[in-house]
PDB file of C-alpha atoms in Angstrom:
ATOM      1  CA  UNK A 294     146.622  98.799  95.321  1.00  0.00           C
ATOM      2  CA  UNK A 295     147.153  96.511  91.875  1.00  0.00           C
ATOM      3  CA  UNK A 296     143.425  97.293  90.999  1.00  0.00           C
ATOM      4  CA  UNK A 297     143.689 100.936  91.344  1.00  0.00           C
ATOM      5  CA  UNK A 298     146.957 101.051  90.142  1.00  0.00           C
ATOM      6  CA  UNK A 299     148.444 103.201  92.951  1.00  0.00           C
ATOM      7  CA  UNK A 300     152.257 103.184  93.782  1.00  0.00           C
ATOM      8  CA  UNK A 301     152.349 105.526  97.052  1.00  0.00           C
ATOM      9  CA  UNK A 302     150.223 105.402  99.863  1.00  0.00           C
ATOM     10  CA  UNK A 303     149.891 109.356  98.939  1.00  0.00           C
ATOM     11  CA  UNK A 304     147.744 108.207  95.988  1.00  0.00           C
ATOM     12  CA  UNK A 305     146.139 105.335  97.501  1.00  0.00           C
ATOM     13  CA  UNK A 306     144.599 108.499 100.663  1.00  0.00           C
ATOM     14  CA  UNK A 307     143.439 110.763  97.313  1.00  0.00           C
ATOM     15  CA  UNK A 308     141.474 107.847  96.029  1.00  0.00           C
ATOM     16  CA  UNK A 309     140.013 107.060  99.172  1.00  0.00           C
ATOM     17  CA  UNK A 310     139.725 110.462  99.949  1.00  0.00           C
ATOM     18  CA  UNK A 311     138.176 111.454  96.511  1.00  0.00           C
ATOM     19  CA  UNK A 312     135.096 108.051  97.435  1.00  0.00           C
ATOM     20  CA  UNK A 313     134.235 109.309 100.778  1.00  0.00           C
ATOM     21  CA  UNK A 314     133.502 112.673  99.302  1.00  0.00           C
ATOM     22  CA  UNK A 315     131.541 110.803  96.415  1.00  0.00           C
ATOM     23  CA  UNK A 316     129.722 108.929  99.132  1.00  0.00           C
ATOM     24  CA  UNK A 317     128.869 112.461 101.126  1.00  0.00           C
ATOM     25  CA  UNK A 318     127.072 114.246  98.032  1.00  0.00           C
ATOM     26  CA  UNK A 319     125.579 110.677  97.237  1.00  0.00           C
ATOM     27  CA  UNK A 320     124.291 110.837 101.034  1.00  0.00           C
ATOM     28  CA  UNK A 321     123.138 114.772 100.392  1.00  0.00           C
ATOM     29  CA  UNK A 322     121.547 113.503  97.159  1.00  0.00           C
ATOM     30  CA  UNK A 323     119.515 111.539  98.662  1.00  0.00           C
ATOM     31  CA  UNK A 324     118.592 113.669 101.461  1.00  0.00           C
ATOM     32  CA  UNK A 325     117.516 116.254  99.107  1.00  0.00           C
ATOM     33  CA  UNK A 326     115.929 114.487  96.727  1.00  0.00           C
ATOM     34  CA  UNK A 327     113.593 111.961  98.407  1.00  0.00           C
ATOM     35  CA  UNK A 328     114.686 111.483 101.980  1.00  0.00           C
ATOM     36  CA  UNK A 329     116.409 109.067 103.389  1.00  0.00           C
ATOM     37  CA  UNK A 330     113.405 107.836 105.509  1.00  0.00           C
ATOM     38  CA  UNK A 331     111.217 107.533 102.839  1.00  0.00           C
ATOM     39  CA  UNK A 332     113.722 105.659 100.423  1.00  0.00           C
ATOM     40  CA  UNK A 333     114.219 102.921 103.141  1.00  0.00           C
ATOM     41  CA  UNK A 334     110.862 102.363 103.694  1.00  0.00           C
ATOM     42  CA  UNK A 335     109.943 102.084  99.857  1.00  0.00           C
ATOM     43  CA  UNK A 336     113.054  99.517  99.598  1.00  0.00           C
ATOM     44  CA  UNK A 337     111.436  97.876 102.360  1.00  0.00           C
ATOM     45  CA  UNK A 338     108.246  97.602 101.096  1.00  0.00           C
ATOM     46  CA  UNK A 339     109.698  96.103  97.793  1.00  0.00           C
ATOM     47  CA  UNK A 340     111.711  93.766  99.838  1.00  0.00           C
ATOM     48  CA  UNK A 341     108.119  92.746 101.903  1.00  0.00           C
ATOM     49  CA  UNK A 342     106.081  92.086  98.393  1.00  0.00           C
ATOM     50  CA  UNK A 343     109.049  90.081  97.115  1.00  0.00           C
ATOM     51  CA  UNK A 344     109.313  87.763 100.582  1.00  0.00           C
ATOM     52  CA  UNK A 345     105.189  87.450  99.955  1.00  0.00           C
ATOM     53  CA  UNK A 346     105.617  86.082  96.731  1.00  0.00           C
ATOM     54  CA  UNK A 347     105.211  89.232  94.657  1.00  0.00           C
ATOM     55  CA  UNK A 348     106.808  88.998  90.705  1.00  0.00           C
ATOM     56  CA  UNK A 349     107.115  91.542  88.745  1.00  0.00           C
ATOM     57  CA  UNK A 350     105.081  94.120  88.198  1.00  0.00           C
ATOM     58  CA  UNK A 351     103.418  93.311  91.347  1.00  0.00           C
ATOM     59  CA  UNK A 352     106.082  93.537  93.213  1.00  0.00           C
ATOM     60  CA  UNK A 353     106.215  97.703  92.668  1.00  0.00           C
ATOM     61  CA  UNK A 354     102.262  97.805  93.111  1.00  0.00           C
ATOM     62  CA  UNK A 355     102.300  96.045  96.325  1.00  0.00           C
ATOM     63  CA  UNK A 356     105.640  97.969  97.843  1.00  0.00           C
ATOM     64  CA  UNK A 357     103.244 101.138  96.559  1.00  0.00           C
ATOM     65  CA  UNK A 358     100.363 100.047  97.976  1.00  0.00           C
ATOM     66  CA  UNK A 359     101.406  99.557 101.860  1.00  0.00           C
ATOM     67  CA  UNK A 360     103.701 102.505 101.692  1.00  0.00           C
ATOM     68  CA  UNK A 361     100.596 104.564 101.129  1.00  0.00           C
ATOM     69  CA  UNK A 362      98.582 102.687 103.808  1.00  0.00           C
ATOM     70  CA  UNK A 363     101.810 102.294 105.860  1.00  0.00           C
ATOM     71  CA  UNK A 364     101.113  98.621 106.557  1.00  0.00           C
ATOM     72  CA  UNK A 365     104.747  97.570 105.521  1.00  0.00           C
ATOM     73  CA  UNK A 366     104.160  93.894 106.735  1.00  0.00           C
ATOM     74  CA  UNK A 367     104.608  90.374 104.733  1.00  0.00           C
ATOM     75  CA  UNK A 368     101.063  89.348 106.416  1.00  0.00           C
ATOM     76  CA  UNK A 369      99.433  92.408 104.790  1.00  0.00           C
ATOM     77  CA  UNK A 370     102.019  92.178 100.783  1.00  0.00           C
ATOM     78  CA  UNK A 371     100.005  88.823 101.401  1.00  0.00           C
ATOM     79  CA  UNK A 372      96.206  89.757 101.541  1.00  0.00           C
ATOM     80  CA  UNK A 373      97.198  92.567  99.135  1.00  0.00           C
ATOM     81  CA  UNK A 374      98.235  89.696  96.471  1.00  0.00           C
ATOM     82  CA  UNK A 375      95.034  87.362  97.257  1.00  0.00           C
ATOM     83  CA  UNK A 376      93.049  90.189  96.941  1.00  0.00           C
ATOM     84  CA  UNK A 377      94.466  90.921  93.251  1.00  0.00           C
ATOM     85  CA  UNK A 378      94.374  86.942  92.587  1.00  0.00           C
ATOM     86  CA  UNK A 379      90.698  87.051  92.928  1.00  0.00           C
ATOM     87  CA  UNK A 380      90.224  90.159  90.099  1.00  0.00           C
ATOM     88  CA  UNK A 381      92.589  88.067  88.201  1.00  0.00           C
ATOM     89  CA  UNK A 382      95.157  91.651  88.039  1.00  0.00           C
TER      90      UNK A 382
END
């Protein structure tokens, strides 16, 4: 209640009040705009390249890259990374 500065517990249920409605349109948002579905599984992917040892500007190419093959799997953000190790990418 110090941090948001509210005296009554009127004003601390209008603050909370006011974030769950912020989270809801956030939630909508994202819905609308990309899917929820499809934003996990590209946060996923990144999440897979970085565990694989992907830096970078790799790390968005790889996420990219088994998102489109939908192969979202450290074993494959590996052979993704040797494979652009030997063109020297």
């Amino acid at each position: 209640m110090k941090i948001l500065g509210v005296k009554t517990a009127n004003e601390l249920a209008e603050v909370l009040a006011a974030v769950g409605l912020a989270q809801n349109l956030a939630a909508l948002r994202a819905l609308a705009h990309e899917g929820i579905q499809r934003g996990h599984m590209s946060l996923h992917a990144r999440n897979i390249a970085v565990a694989a040892g992907a830096e970078g500007e790799l790390i968005d190419y790889v996420a990219e890259r088994m998102v489109r093959e939908r192969k979202i799997r450290i074993d494959r953000a590996r052979e993704i990374l040797q494979e652009l190790k030997k063109t020297n990418f």
